[in-house]
């Protein structure tokens, strides 16, 4: 898919105020600092469309971006950031869960996993929650550039094994790097196919 245009639409903490449109949308979710905002910039080939930071906790709202005037990418706050207060954590959690429960046009959640780490309970639990709520999701392994090819393959294999303890199948997954554009075409193609299915339904 060719990205012809990408524009910021709105930020908010209230799902009811998200764009009132039926356009298909795709949300990026995962631990703080995993690379959600960077991936949105990589996919759209825009350096700073979504705000990124070396410090976790940068994205604090639901951010909608309109792509090619006919679908949305959604940047969400990360979960599992230890340094925010308990009440902020609760607020984040509440609007993230409300977002997933209420946005029917959200066709696929991309759950981002740092390819360097072992499977973490918080991510596994979050995917379990998505599954229990019937919310479709894929996995995106991020920061692949930070690992040697062998270590990357090993970590993805370990992740698959862990997932298969819980799930019947490994969900669709992608390996990406926001610095080298690895995985860009694959993720965009996946979105394009879902957009096409959505239109024909
Ligand atoms: P929050 O908004 O805090 O939840 O974080 P986020 O998941 O949006 O992460 P963000 O995109 O802000 O990136 C966090 C840090 O990781 C930044 O310093 C990025 O430059 C770095 N980063 C993200 N993706 C990659 C990648 O693919 N490769 C490398 N080397 N660094 C990355
Ligand atoms: Mg972010």
PDB file of C-alpha atoms and ligand atoms in Angstrom, residues 28 31-38 40 50-53 55-61 63 75-78, ligand 2:
ATOM      1  CA  UNK A  28      -1.207   0.112  18.536  1.00  0.00           C
ATOM      2  CA  UNK A  31       4.049  -1.694  27.169  1.00  0.00           C
ATOM      3  CA  UNK A  32       5.331   1.825  27.508  1.00  0.00           C
ATOM      4  CA  UNK A  33       8.463   2.421  25.446  1.00  0.00           C
ATOM      5  CA  UNK A  34       7.929  -0.659  23.251  1.00  0.00           C
ATOM      6  CA  UNK A  35       7.854   1.556  20.153  1.00  0.00           C
ATOM      7  CA  UNK A  36       4.165   2.153  19.315  1.00  0.00           C
ATOM      8  CA  UNK A  37       4.525   5.787  18.309  1.00  0.00           C
ATOM      9  CA  UNK A  38       7.778   5.115  16.444  1.00  0.00           C
ATOM     10  CA  UNK A  40       3.281   4.744  13.412  1.00  0.00           C
ATOM     11  CA  UNK A  50       3.287  10.602  16.551  1.00  0.00           C
ATOM     12  CA  UNK A  51       5.307  11.888  19.503  1.00  0.00           C
ATOM     13  CA  UNK A  52       8.041   9.539  20.690  1.00  0.00           C
ATOM     14  CA  UNK A  53      10.427   9.623  23.615  1.00  0.00           C
ATOM     15  CA  UNK A  55      11.393   7.930  28.425  1.00  0.00           C
ATOM     16  CA  UNK A  56       8.392   5.683  28.951  1.00  0.00           C
ATOM     17  CA  UNK A  57       4.964   7.213  29.435  1.00  0.00           C
ATOM     18  CA  UNK A  58       5.097   9.648  26.500  1.00  0.00           C
ATOM     19  CA  UNK A  59       1.739   8.882  24.887  1.00  0.00           C
ATOM     20  CA  UNK A  60      -1.002   9.571  27.413  1.00  0.00           C
ATOM     21  CA  UNK A  61      -4.118   9.874  25.258  1.00  0.00           C
ATOM     22  CA  UNK A  63      -4.558   9.655  19.256  1.00  0.00           C
ATOM     23  CA  UNK A  75      -1.728   5.493  19.019  1.00  0.00           C
ATOM     24  CA  UNK A  76      -2.535   4.516  22.599  1.00  0.00           C
ATOM     25  CA  UNK A  77      -0.742   4.997  25.918  1.00  0.00           C
ATOM     26  CA  UNK A  78       1.398   2.101  27.045  1.00  0.00           C
TER      27      UNK A  78
HETATM   28 MG1  LIG B   2       3.912   6.469  22.450  1.00  0.00          MG
END
